Short mmCIF file of C-alpha atoms in Angstrom, two decimals:
data_model
loop_
_atom_site.label_atom_id
_atom_site.label_comp_id
_atom_site.label_asym_id
_atom_site.label_seq_id
_atom_site.Cartn_x
_atom_site.Cartn_y
_atom_site.Cartn_z
CA MET A 1242 -67.98 118.87 -130.76
CA GLY A 1243 -65.80 121.66 -131.50
CA GLY A 1244 -66.11 122.99 -128.39
CA THR A 1245 -64.96 119.49 -126.81
CA LYS A 1246 -61.71 119.30 -128.81
CA GLY A 1247 -60.85 123.12 -127.83
CA SER A 1248 -60.82 122.68 -124.44
CA THR A 1249 -58.90 119.94 -124.19
CA SER A 1250 -55.93 121.31 -125.85
CA LEU A 1251 -55.99 124.34 -124.33
CA ALA A 1252 -56.02 121.91 -120.81
CA LEU A 1253 -53.02 120.11 -122.19
CA SER A 1254 -51.52 123.39 -122.81
CA VAL A 1255 -51.27 125.11 -119.34
CA ARG A 1256 -49.85 121.03 -118.50
CA ARG A 1257 -47.41 121.27 -120.29
CA VAL A 1258 -46.86 124.26 -119.21
CA ASP A 1259 -47.65 124.06 -115.93
CA ALA A 1260 -44.52 120.13 -116.19
CA VAL A 1261 -42.13 122.98 -117.70
CA ALA A 1262 -42.27 125.80 -115.06
CA SER A 1263 -42.48 123.18 -112.05
CA PRO A 1264 -43.62 119.90 -111.66
CA PRO A 1265 -44.11 118.50 -108.68
CA ASP A 1266 -40.91 115.78 -107.24
CA THR A 1267 -43.47 114.25 -105.21
CA CYS A 1268 -47.13 112.76 -104.44
CA GLU A 1269 -47.41 114.73 -101.08
CA ASP A 1270 -46.77 117.60 -103.38
CA VAL A 1271 -49.52 117.56 -105.78
CA MET A 1272 -51.78 116.87 -102.53
CA LEU A 1273 -51.01 120.01 -100.25
CA ASN A 1274 -51.41 121.97 -103.49
CA GLU A 1275 -55.33 123.85 -102.46
CA SER A 1276 -56.04 124.40 -106.12
CA SER A 1277 -56.07 120.37 -107.15
CA LYS A 1278 -56.45 119.14 -103.44
CA PRO A 1279 -58.70 116.19 -104.44
CA HIS A 1280 -62.14 115.65 -103.40
CA TRP A 1281 -63.07 112.31 -101.07
CA THR A 1282 -63.86 109.89 -104.11
CA ALA A 1283 -60.20 110.08 -104.92
CA TYR A 1284 -59.66 108.28 -101.68
CA LEU A 1285 -60.84 105.52 -103.16
CA TRP A 1286 -60.51 105.57 -106.26
CA ASP A 1287 -58.27 108.24 -108.53
CA THR A 1288 -60.04 108.75 -112.09
CA LEU A 1289 -62.75 109.78 -110.33
CA ASP A 1290 -61.71 113.24 -109.53
CA LYS A 1291 -60.73 113.58 -113.00
CA SER A 1292 -61.39 115.57 -115.94
CA PRO A 1293 -64.44 112.98 -118.38
CA GLU A 1294 -61.81 113.05 -121.36
CA GLU A 1295 -58.90 111.49 -119.10
CA ARG A 1296 -61.30 109.48 -117.09
CA ARG A 1297 -62.16 107.85 -120.41
CA PHE A 1298 -58.42 107.98 -121.59
CA LEU A 1299 -56.74 106.01 -117.64
CA PHE A 1300 -60.24 103.68 -118.10
CA LYS A 1301 -58.91 102.49 -121.16
CA ILE A 1302 -55.02 101.90 -119.15
CA ASP A 1303 -56.68 100.55 -117.01
CA ALA A 1304 -58.09 98.12 -118.45
CA ALA A 1305 -55.68 97.25 -120.78
CA ILE A 1306 -52.31 97.70 -118.71
CA LEU A 1307 -53.10 96.23 -115.08
CA THR A 1308 -55.47 93.55 -116.73
CA VAL A 1309 -52.47 92.54 -118.77
CA ALA A 1310 -49.66 92.75 -115.95
CA SER A 1311 -51.57 91.11 -113.01
CA LEU A 1312 -53.15 88.05 -115.29
CA GLY A 1313 -48.98 88.14 -116.65
CA TYR A 1314 -49.18 87.84 -112.93
CA PHE A 1315 -50.82 85.81 -112.08
CA ILE A 1316 -49.48 83.41 -114.58
CA LYS A 1317 -45.79 83.78 -113.46
CA ASN A 1318 -46.23 83.38 -109.84
CA LEU A 1319 -48.27 80.40 -110.36
CA ASP A 1320 -45.83 78.79 -113.28
CA GLN A 1321 -43.02 79.39 -110.71
CA ILE A 1322 -45.12 78.71 -106.95
CA ASN A 1323 -45.63 74.94 -108.42
CA ILE A 1324 -43.12 73.50 -107.57
CA ASN A 1325 -43.59 73.79 -104.07
CA ASN A 1326 -47.21 72.29 -104.29
CA ALA A 1327 -45.66 69.83 -106.20
CA PHE A 1328 -42.85 68.67 -104.03
CA VAL A 1329 -45.32 68.60 -100.64
CA SER A 1330 -48.18 66.92 -102.64
CA GLY A 1331 -45.82 63.01 -103.84
CA MET A 1332 -43.60 64.58 -106.04
CA LYS A 1333 -41.22 64.36 -103.30
CA GLU A 1334 -41.94 60.65 -103.00
CA ASP A 1335 -42.27 59.50 -106.25
CA LEU A 1336 -38.47 60.84 -107.43
CA GLY A 1337 -36.48 60.11 -104.96
CA LEU A 1338 -35.76 63.99 -103.27
CA ASN A 1339 -34.80 63.40 -99.96
CA GLY A 1340 -31.83 65.73 -99.62
CA ASN A 1341 -31.60 69.46 -100.50
CA GLN A 1342 -32.80 68.95 -103.94
CA LEU A 1343 -35.98 71.25 -103.58
CA ASN A 1344 -32.97 74.08 -102.64
CA TYR A 1345 -30.53 73.01 -106.67
CA MET A 1346 -35.07 73.57 -108.21
CA GLN A 1347 -35.45 76.65 -106.68
CA THR A 1348 -31.57 77.95 -107.21
CA CYS A 1349 -31.97 76.59 -111.04
CA TRP A 1350 -34.74 78.93 -111.66
CA THR A 1351 -33.14 81.47 -109.59
CA VAL A 1352 -30.26 81.23 -112.17
CA GLY A 1353 -31.63 81.57 -115.42
CA TYR A 1354 -34.02 84.75 -113.85
CA VAL A 1355 -30.52 86.63 -113.22
CA ILE A 1356 -28.76 85.30 -116.39
CA GLY A 1357 -31.75 86.40 -118.73
CA GLN A 1358 -32.27 90.47 -117.38
CA ILE A 1359 -28.35 90.69 -118.65
CA PRO A 1360 -29.57 92.00 -121.92
CA ARG A 1361 -33.20 92.87 -121.42
CA GLN A 1362 -33.03 95.74 -118.69
CA VAL A 1363 -32.67 97.92 -120.65
CA TRP A 1364 -36.48 99.49 -121.42
CA THR A 1365 -35.51 102.56 -123.34
CA TYR A 1366 -35.65 102.66 -126.73
CA PRO A 1367 -32.96 104.83 -127.76
CA LYS A 1368 -33.14 107.88 -130.51
CA GLU A 1369 -29.54 106.42 -131.62
CA LYS A 1370 -29.08 103.35 -133.13
CA ASN A 1371 -25.89 103.26 -132.10
CA THR A 1372 -25.80 103.71 -128.36
CA GLN A 1373 -24.82 101.50 -126.12
CA SER A 1374 -27.42 100.75 -124.81
CA ASN A 1375 -29.28 98.97 -127.50
CA LEU A 1376 -29.58 95.45 -125.56
CA LEU A 1377 -32.18 93.06 -126.96
CA LEU A 1378 -35.47 94.84 -125.75
CA THR A 1379 -33.84 98.00 -126.93
CA ARG A 1380 -34.93 96.25 -130.83
CA ILE A 1381 -38.36 94.68 -129.47
CA ARG A 1382 -41.82 96.20 -127.98
CA PRO A 1383 -42.23 95.21 -125.42
CA SER A 1384 -46.03 94.19 -126.56
CA LEU A 1385 -44.51 91.25 -128.68
CA TRP A 1386 -40.85 90.24 -126.06
CA ILE A 1387 -43.30 90.04 -123.07
CA PRO A 1388 -46.35 87.64 -124.65
CA SER A 1389 -43.15 85.66 -126.24
CA CYS A 1390 -41.79 84.85 -123.54
CA GLU A 1391 -44.84 83.96 -121.67
CA VAL A 1392 -45.47 81.33 -123.81
CA ALA A 1393 -42.48 80.21 -124.03
CA TRP A 1394 -42.49 79.59 -119.88
CA SER A 1395 -46.04 77.87 -120.60
CA VAL A 1396 -44.98 75.62 -122.31
CA LEU A 1397 -41.71 74.34 -120.67
CA THR A 1398 -44.52 74.32 -117.70
CA ILE A 1399 -46.41 71.24 -119.19
CA ILE A 1400 -42.79 69.17 -119.69
CA MET A 1401 -42.46 69.94 -116.53
CA ALA A 1402 -45.41 67.02 -116.26
CA LYS A 1403 -42.46 63.78 -118.14
CA CYS A 1404 -39.83 64.88 -116.17
CA SER A 1405 -38.56 62.00 -114.13
CA THR A 1406 -35.50 62.10 -112.33
CA ALA A 1407 -34.20 65.72 -110.65
CA GLN A 1408 -31.66 66.54 -113.27
CA GLN A 1409 -34.54 66.93 -115.55
CA ILE A 1410 -36.72 69.61 -113.43
CA TYR A 1411 -32.96 71.89 -112.77
CA VAL A 1412 -32.78 72.06 -116.19
CA LEU A 1413 -36.59 72.91 -117.74
CA ARG A 1414 -36.66 75.32 -113.73
CA PHE A 1415 -33.38 77.03 -115.54
CA PHE A 1416 -35.11 78.63 -118.83
CA ILE A 1417 -38.44 78.70 -116.97
CA GLY A 1418 -36.29 81.03 -115.53
CA LEU A 1419 -34.87 81.89 -118.49
CA THR A 1420 -37.68 83.18 -120.08
CA GLU A 1421 -39.53 84.71 -116.76
CA SER A 1422 -36.60 87.20 -116.11
CA THR A 1423 -38.36 89.97 -119.28
CA PHE A 1424 -41.61 89.66 -116.93
CA TYR A 1425 -41.72 91.91 -114.21
CA PRO A 1426 -38.95 93.99 -114.02
CA GLY A 1427 -40.83 94.86 -118.04
CA MET A 1428 -43.95 95.21 -116.39
CA GLN A 1429 -42.69 98.17 -113.64
CA TYR A 1430 -41.88 100.13 -116.00
CA VAL A 1431 -44.49 100.10 -118.92
CA ILE A 1432 -47.03 101.39 -115.24
CA GLY A 1433 -44.63 103.24 -114.87
CA SER A 1434 -44.80 104.73 -118.08
CA TRP A 1435 -48.21 105.83 -118.12
CA TYR A 1436 -49.37 106.72 -114.69
CA GLN A 1437 -48.55 110.13 -112.68
CA LYS A 1438 -46.77 110.07 -109.17
CA CYS A 1439 -50.57 109.97 -106.68
CA GLU A 1440 -51.92 106.96 -109.12
CA LEU A 1441 -48.56 104.83 -109.90
CA GLY A 1442 -48.89 103.18 -105.59
CA LYS A 1443 -52.08 101.37 -106.28
CA ARG A 1444 -51.13 99.95 -109.36
CA SER A 1445 -48.33 99.07 -108.57
CA CYS A 1446 -49.93 97.47 -105.71
CA ILE A 1447 -52.48 95.75 -107.90
CA PHE A 1448 -49.83 94.10 -110.31
CA HIS A 1449 -48.27 93.25 -107.39
CA ALA A 1450 -51.40 91.71 -105.59
CA SER A 1451 -51.37 89.19 -108.85
CA SER A 1452 -48.25 86.88 -107.51
CA ALA A 1453 -50.38 86.45 -104.33
CA VAL A 1454 -53.34 84.97 -105.98
CA GLY A 1455 -51.65 82.75 -108.45
CA SER A 1456 -49.65 81.12 -105.37
CA MET A 1457 -53.04 81.17 -103.84
CA PHE A 1458 -54.50 79.70 -106.83
CA SER A 1459 -51.26 76.91 -107.20
CA ALA A 1460 -52.31 75.41 -103.84
CA TYR A 1461 -56.55 75.45 -104.00
CA LEU A 1462 -55.60 73.99 -108.17
CA MET A 1463 -52.70 71.65 -106.15
CA ALA A 1464 -55.50 70.36 -103.18
CA ALA A 1465 -58.29 69.83 -106.32
CA VAL A 1466 -56.24 68.16 -109.10
CA TYR A 1467 -54.71 65.49 -106.71
CA HIS A 1468 -57.55 63.74 -107.46
CA LEU A 1469 -56.81 62.97 -110.62
CA ASP A 1470 -54.15 60.42 -109.87
CA GLY A 1471 -53.48 57.99 -112.07
CA VAL A 1472 -55.21 59.76 -114.63
CA HIS A 1473 -53.75 58.11 -118.05
CA GLY A 1474 -51.13 57.28 -116.01
CA PHE A 1475 -50.24 60.86 -114.80
CA LYS A 1476 -49.23 61.76 -110.35
CA GLY A 1477 -51.59 63.82 -109.58
CA TRP A 1478 -48.48 66.67 -109.14
CA GLN A 1479 -47.66 66.67 -112.89
CA TRP A 1480 -51.35 67.24 -112.67
CA LEU A 1481 -50.90 70.59 -111.56
CA PHE A 1482 -47.63 71.35 -114.71
CA ILE A 1483 -50.59 69.89 -117.68
CA VAL A 1484 -53.03 72.22 -116.25
CA ASN A 1485 -50.85 74.80 -115.26
CA THR A 1486 -50.06 75.23 -119.14
CA VAL A 1487 -54.09 75.52 -119.98
CA ILE A 1488 -54.59 78.34 -117.60
CA SER A 1489 -51.33 80.27 -118.88
CA LEU A 1490 -50.76 80.33 -122.43
CA PRO A 1491 -53.74 82.39 -123.29
CA ILE A 1492 -53.64 84.91 -120.57
CA ALA A 1493 -50.16 84.96 -123.04
CA ILE A 1494 -51.69 85.38 -125.85
CA SER A 1495 -53.66 87.82 -124.58
CA GLY A 1496 -50.79 90.02 -124.63
CA PHE A 1497 -49.80 90.22 -127.97
CA PHE A 1498 -53.59 92.11 -128.34
CA PHE A 1499 -52.90 94.34 -125.69
CA LEU A 1500 -50.54 95.50 -123.86
CA PRO A 1501 -49.68 99.03 -124.97
CA ASP A 1502 -45.69 99.97 -124.92
CA VAL A 1503 -44.93 103.16 -123.96
CA PRO A 1504 -47.04 106.32 -124.88
CA GLU A 1505 -44.00 107.89 -127.07
CA THR A 1506 -44.16 104.06 -129.40
CA THR A 1507 -47.09 103.01 -129.01
CA ARG A 1508 -49.15 101.31 -131.39
CA ALA A 1509 -52.71 100.30 -129.05
CA TRP A 1510 -55.44 99.95 -131.27
CA TYR A 1511 -58.19 100.38 -128.11
CA LEU A 1512 -55.77 105.00 -127.94
CA THR A 1513 -56.70 107.58 -130.10
CA PRO A 1514 -54.14 109.86 -131.17
CA SER A 1515 -55.66 112.75 -128.58
CA ASP A 1516 -55.88 110.01 -126.18
CA ILE A 1517 -51.72 109.75 -126.80
CA LEU A 1518 -50.83 112.76 -126.40
CA LEU A 1519 -52.69 113.60 -123.43
CA ALA A 1520 -50.32 110.11 -121.90
CA GLN A 1521 -47.81 111.82 -123.47
CA ASN A 1522 -49.32 115.67 -121.59
CA ARG A 1523 -49.37 113.54 -118.50
CA MET A 1524 -45.46 112.55 -118.01
CA GLN A 1525 -44.58 115.55 -118.83
CA ALA A 1526 -46.47 117.43 -115.47
CA ASP A 1527 -45.16 114.56 -114.03
CA GLY A 1528 -41.99 116.14 -114.47
CA ARG A 1529 -40.88 112.59 -116.89
CA GLU A 1530 -37.99 112.51 -118.99
CA ASN A 1531 -38.86 111.82 -122.39
CA ARG A 1532 -36.69 108.50 -123.64
CA ALA A 1533 -32.98 110.27 -124.78
CA PRO A 1534 -29.52 108.18 -125.44
CA TYR A 1535 -27.16 106.99 -122.80
CA THR A 1536 -24.39 108.87 -122.75
CA LYS A 1537 -21.07 108.54 -121.11
CA GLU A 1538 -22.11 111.91 -118.91
CA LYS A 1539 -25.11 110.19 -118.34
CA GLY A 1540 -24.03 106.83 -117.06
CA LYS A 1541 -21.30 108.67 -114.43
CA LYS A 1542 -24.68 110.96 -114.12
CA ILE A 1543 -26.95 108.14 -113.29
CA PHE A 1544 -23.39 105.96 -111.24
CA ALA A 1545 -22.94 108.69 -109.25
CA SER A 1546 -26.22 109.18 -107.33
CA TRP A 1547 -27.41 107.22 -104.66
CA HIS A 1548 -29.81 106.29 -106.04
CA ILE A 1549 -28.92 102.87 -107.79
CA TYR A 1550 -27.09 102.07 -104.82
CA LEU A 1551 -29.82 102.41 -101.63
CA LEU A 1552 -33.71 101.35 -103.93
CA THR A 1553 -31.24 98.36 -105.01
CA LEU A 1554 -30.12 97.60 -101.61
CA LEU A 1555 -33.53 98.31 -100.36
CA TYR A 1556 -34.97 95.65 -102.74
CA ILE A 1557 -32.41 92.93 -102.15
CA LEU A 1558 -33.24 93.38 -98.21
CA TYR A 1559 -36.95 93.35 -98.92
CA ASN A 1560 -36.86 90.31 -101.64
CA ASN A 1561 -34.23 88.06 -99.33
CA GLY A 1562 -35.71 89.14 -95.82
CA GLY A 1563 -39.53 87.69 -96.16
CA GLY A 1564 -38.42 83.84 -96.43
CA VAL A 1565 -40.02 82.56 -94.94
CA SER A 1566 -43.26 83.27 -96.86
CA ALA A 1567 -41.37 81.83 -100.11
CA GLN A 1568 -39.74 79.15 -98.35
CA PRO A 1569 -42.76 75.62 -98.45
CA ALA A 1570 -42.15 75.50 -94.53
CA PHE A 1571 -45.28 76.13 -92.55
CA ALA A 1572 -46.61 73.32 -95.42
CA ILE A 1573 -44.06 70.49 -94.76
CA TRP A 1574 -44.75 71.22 -91.01
CA LEU A 1575 -48.46 70.62 -91.39
CA LYS A 1576 -47.31 67.65 -93.03
CA GLN A 1577 -44.36 66.44 -90.15
CA GLN A 1578 -48.22 67.16 -88.28
CA GLY A 1579 -49.84 64.27 -90.85
CA TYR A 1580 -52.55 66.83 -91.83
CA SER A 1581 -53.72 65.78 -95.75
CA ILE A 1582 -52.38 67.12 -98.96
CA PRO A 1583 -55.56 68.48 -99.65
CA GLN A 1584 -54.91 71.22 -96.56
CA ILE A 1585 -50.83 70.74 -97.08
CA ASN A 1586 -52.21 72.41 -100.17
CA ALA A 1587 -54.79 74.93 -99.10
CA TYR A 1588 -54.16 76.43 -95.26
CA PRO A 1589 -50.42 77.56 -96.63
CA THR A 1590 -52.91 80.26 -98.40
CA LEU A 1591 -53.57 81.43 -95.15
CA THR A 1592 -50.43 83.25 -95.57
CA THR A 1593 -51.03 84.80 -99.83
CA ALA A 1594 -53.96 86.07 -98.44
CA VAL A 1595 -52.80 88.60 -95.17
CA GLN A 1596 -49.52 89.26 -98.58
CA LEU A 1597 -52.60 90.40 -100.19
CA VAL A 1598 -54.95 91.99 -97.84
CA THR A 1599 -51.49 93.93 -97.07
CA THR A 1600 -50.53 94.15 -100.66
CA LEU A 1601 -53.72 96.08 -100.75
CA ILE A 1602 -54.05 98.18 -96.89
CA TYR A 1603 -50.35 99.28 -98.03
CA ALA A 1604 -50.91 100.97 -101.45
CA TRP A 1605 -54.41 103.10 -100.31
CA THR A 1606 -52.92 104.39 -97.45
CA SER A 1607 -49.35 105.19 -99.10
CA ASP A 1608 -52.17 107.10 -101.57
CA THR A 1609 -53.63 108.33 -100.14
CA VAL A 1610 -53.62 109.52 -96.27
CA LEU A 1611 -50.14 109.36 -95.82
CA ARG A 1612 -49.97 111.59 -99.00
CA GLY A 1613 -47.59 109.91 -100.52
CA GLU A 1614 -45.34 108.63 -98.36
CA ARG A 1615 -44.12 104.33 -99.22
CA TRP A 1616 -41.45 104.56 -95.85
CA PRO A 1617 -44.36 103.99 -92.73
CA PRO A 1618 -45.24 100.69 -94.57
CA ILE A 1619 -42.12 99.07 -94.73
CA ILE A 1620 -41.07 99.99 -91.15
CA PHE A 1621 -44.28 98.37 -89.81
CA SER A 1622 -43.64 95.71 -92.39
CA GLY A 1623 -40.33 95.33 -91.07
CA ILE A 1624 -41.62 95.23 -87.56
CA MET A 1625 -43.86 91.67 -88.62
CA ILE A 1626 -40.97 89.93 -90.32
CA VAL A 1627 -38.70 90.46 -86.70
CA THR A 1628 -41.62 89.04 -84.97
CA VAL A 1629 -42.69 86.76 -86.80
CA ASN A 1630 -39.82 85.12 -87.51
CA THR A 1631 -38.06 85.55 -83.65
CA SER A 1632 -40.98 83.26 -82.46
CA LEU A 1633 -39.77 81.23 -85.17
CA ALA A 1634 -36.32 80.71 -84.42
CA ILE A 1635 -37.03 80.00 -80.63
CA TRP A 1636 -39.70 77.07 -82.24
CA ASN A 1637 -40.79 75.43 -79.19
CA ILE A 1638 -43.99 78.25 -78.99
CA PRO A 1639 -47.16 76.88 -79.20
CA ASP A 1640 -49.34 75.88 -81.96
CA ALA A 1641 -51.52 78.58 -81.94
CA TRP A 1642 -49.26 81.20 -81.82
CA LYS A 1643 -46.69 79.31 -84.75
CA TRP A 1644 -50.04 78.95 -87.20
CA ALA A 1645 -49.70 82.72 -86.31
CA CYS A 1646 -46.64 83.36 -87.53
CA PHE A 1647 -46.71 80.98 -89.97
CA ILE A 1648 -49.57 83.42 -91.35
CA LEU A 1649 -48.77 86.79 -90.74
CA ALA A 1650 -45.66 86.79 -92.60
CA GLY A 1651 -47.76 87.15 -95.40
CA CYS A 1652 -47.04 91.31 -93.80
CA SER A 1653 -44.73 91.12 -95.33
CA SER A 1654 -44.75 90.07 -99.05
CA GLY A 1655 -46.22 92.65 -99.35
CA ILE A 1656 -44.29 96.38 -99.87
CA GLY A 1657 -42.79 95.33 -102.93
CA GLY A 1658 -45.10 97.31 -105.48
CA LEU A 1659 -44.65 100.31 -103.41
CA LEU A 1660 -40.45 100.05 -103.37
CA TYR A 1661 -41.52 100.00 -107.11
CA ALA A 1662 -43.72 103.14 -107.27
CA TRP A 1663 -41.42 105.04 -104.08
CA MET A 1664 -38.38 104.44 -107.22
CA HIS A 1665 -40.87 105.68 -110.65
CA GLU A 1666 -41.09 108.76 -109.01
CA ILE A 1667 -36.57 109.24 -107.39
CA CYS A 1668 -35.79 108.48 -110.69
CA ALA A 1669 -39.07 110.56 -112.57
CA GLN A 1670 -36.23 113.24 -113.50
CA ASP A 1671 -34.51 110.67 -115.84
CA ASN A 1672 -35.79 108.68 -118.03
CA GLU A 1673 -32.32 106.73 -118.83
CA GLU A 1674 -31.81 106.18 -115.05
CA ARG A 1675 -35.61 104.81 -114.16
CA ALA A 1676 -35.01 102.08 -116.18
CA LEU A 1677 -31.59 101.64 -115.36
CA VAL A 1678 -32.61 101.05 -111.77
CA ALA A 1679 -35.45 99.71 -112.31
CA ALA A 1680 -33.45 96.65 -113.61
CA SER A 1681 -30.49 96.89 -111.71
CA MET A 1682 -33.09 96.42 -108.80
CA ASN A 1683 -34.94 93.09 -109.90
CA GLU A 1684 -31.15 92.01 -110.86
CA MET A 1685 -29.34 91.93 -107.80
CA ALA A 1686 -31.79 91.31 -105.18
CA PHE A 1687 -31.46 88.05 -107.81
CA VAL A 1688 -28.79 87.40 -107.50
CA VAL A 1689 -28.29 86.86 -104.17
CA GLN A 1690 -31.55 85.37 -104.14
CA ALA A 1691 -29.70 82.92 -105.64
CA TRP A 1692 -26.91 81.68 -103.96
CA LEU A 1693 -28.76 83.17 -99.90
CA PRO A 1694 -31.61 80.35 -99.40
CA LEU A 1695 -28.50 77.59 -100.22
CA LEU A 1696 -27.24 79.03 -97.17
CA ILE A 1697 -29.76 79.35 -94.90
CA TRP A 1698 -33.11 77.83 -96.45
CA GLN A 1699 -32.03 73.99 -96.20
CA GLN A 1700 -34.58 71.20 -97.54
CA VAL A 1701 -32.70 68.89 -94.86
CA GLU A 1702 -33.56 71.71 -91.97
CA ALA A 1703 -37.53 72.19 -92.69
CA PRO A 1704 -39.67 73.76 -90.81
CA GLU A 1705 -36.64 74.58 -87.67
CA TYR A 1706 -35.10 76.46 -90.39
CA ARG A 1707 -33.40 78.31 -86.85
CA LYS A 1708 -30.71 80.21 -89.81
CA GLY A 1709 -33.40 81.41 -92.01
CA TYR A 1710 -35.62 83.33 -89.38
CA LEU A 1711 -32.79 84.90 -87.99
CA ALA A 1712 -31.08 85.97 -90.94
CA SER A 1713 -34.63 87.49 -91.63
CA ILE A 1714 -34.19 89.03 -88.69
CA ALA A 1715 -30.74 91.01 -89.43
CA ILE A 1716 -32.43 91.80 -92.87
CA ALA A 1717 -35.41 93.24 -91.76
CA PHE A 1718 -33.73 95.98 -89.51
CA ALA A 1719 -31.67 96.59 -92.77
CA MET A 1720 -34.17 96.84 -94.00
CA MET A 1721 -35.79 99.45 -91.97
CA ALA A 1722 -32.64 101.16 -91.38
CA THR A 1723 -32.08 101.30 -95.63
CA ALA A 1724 -35.53 103.37 -95.48
CA LEU A 1725 -35.33 105.95 -92.82
CA VAL A 1726 -31.94 106.54 -94.68
CA ILE A 1727 -33.48 106.65 -98.43
CA ARG A 1728 -36.33 108.93 -97.33
CA ARG A 1729 -33.66 111.15 -95.81
CA LEU A 1730 -31.74 112.20 -98.82
CA GLN A 1731 -34.62 112.14 -100.98
CA GLN A 1732 -35.92 115.39 -98.12
CA ILE A 1733 -32.75 116.35 -99.35
CA GLU A 1734 -32.89 116.36 -102.74
CA VAL A 1735 -36.60 117.37 -103.46
CA ALA A 1736 -35.37 120.21 -100.77
CA SER A 1737 -32.35 121.54 -103.15
CA ARG A 1738 -34.34 121.21 -106.67
CA ARG A 1739 -36.95 123.31 -105.48
CA LEU A 1740 -34.08 126.11 -105.00
CA ARG A 1741 -33.38 126.00 -107.75
CA LEU A 1742 -36.65 126.33 -109.42
CA PRO A 1743 -36.86 129.62 -110.69
CA GLU A 1744 -39.02 132.03 -108.56
#
């Protein structure tokens, strides 16, 4: 036992020295280093190529963080997307929603989401209590705040079942968006605080893929509970909100017990002191800076860099460019074609299945065969957006190809996790910058989403959203161009940093 502890301490010391000397700038640096060249098993799952101590540690972290993050994102998307399933399953007719009310419901959620991030977006815990970054989440641990918000939105979801007017739904959707606003940027920051560069892509995309599972499950659930129409006086679409809450509450409560915060502040019951030390040294070896106060000089440095502007722009373009997969266009078209309610809910999940599969493909190829490069999947996604939306803008195309276009639209939604993984790598040298850029990406993407759909995805034009399809083509080209510019600037930045390293 004593020998094991000694060897572990020695390994940690070596990691610490290596981190100070020359931490890797990219995942590719690690893979090209012959002394750390991964075994073929690492292409399947990276922990298979780690030491026994690190494998045990990562097993604990994966079991806790990926479970809490994925289940949380599952219920977030379940409780967010259910409005679309309810709309095409009787809510439109029962509440007389014949105008653009669905757009307004989605906008109310987005406005709440945007406002909710303002006091919560900085996920650092300053060492000095008088720093300017002491917003709400700098006072409360993520393991307390995130699950509390999950409980709140779960309770608000069941109240939706009692709504009888569009105005009541507007109010509830606003507060659901408000309480959901913490989850995604917060969990992305937590994930980025525990994993190294070559581990981030897969974990971020597994987390992101859980949203697709939530969308699929919501559709299947609507198809199932629709048969409860009339039970205890509730319509089928009302049962969807009730069952959503029954599923969401236990998952929300579990976060209080399993979310580990970040390595510097964790009090997780399943981590030993040696686990925590290993976590901190892994981040140091990966070139991650520890938390520090926000200062005027730090603020100037962050806002003088291209990071916050171009990474935020890239995420805005991603979040608002694949609109056909976010709108109920497929479901509304199926309804016009005379399909049944269960079919209208089930068939669009093929789009989500494509999203799920491509998300995992993007993650594994980016972390392995592409040697940590994040831009190739982004380019592929952009090409698919252009192809799909060009065809749908024409509209008068064979039904078989129209089915294919609606389904293949899911290819555009799987890169969100990779964008955050790329951000974590680019901003690894400054913890506070990483926190601020993560928040800015999510915040500004939804600021745009609050108004853009009202212009290009109007309910009264469904499913022939010609303006939406054409706008998506333009956004896709802009997204691909931005990704290539970021890659070039990253190469210049890494080369400059290497020149400054001591021999």
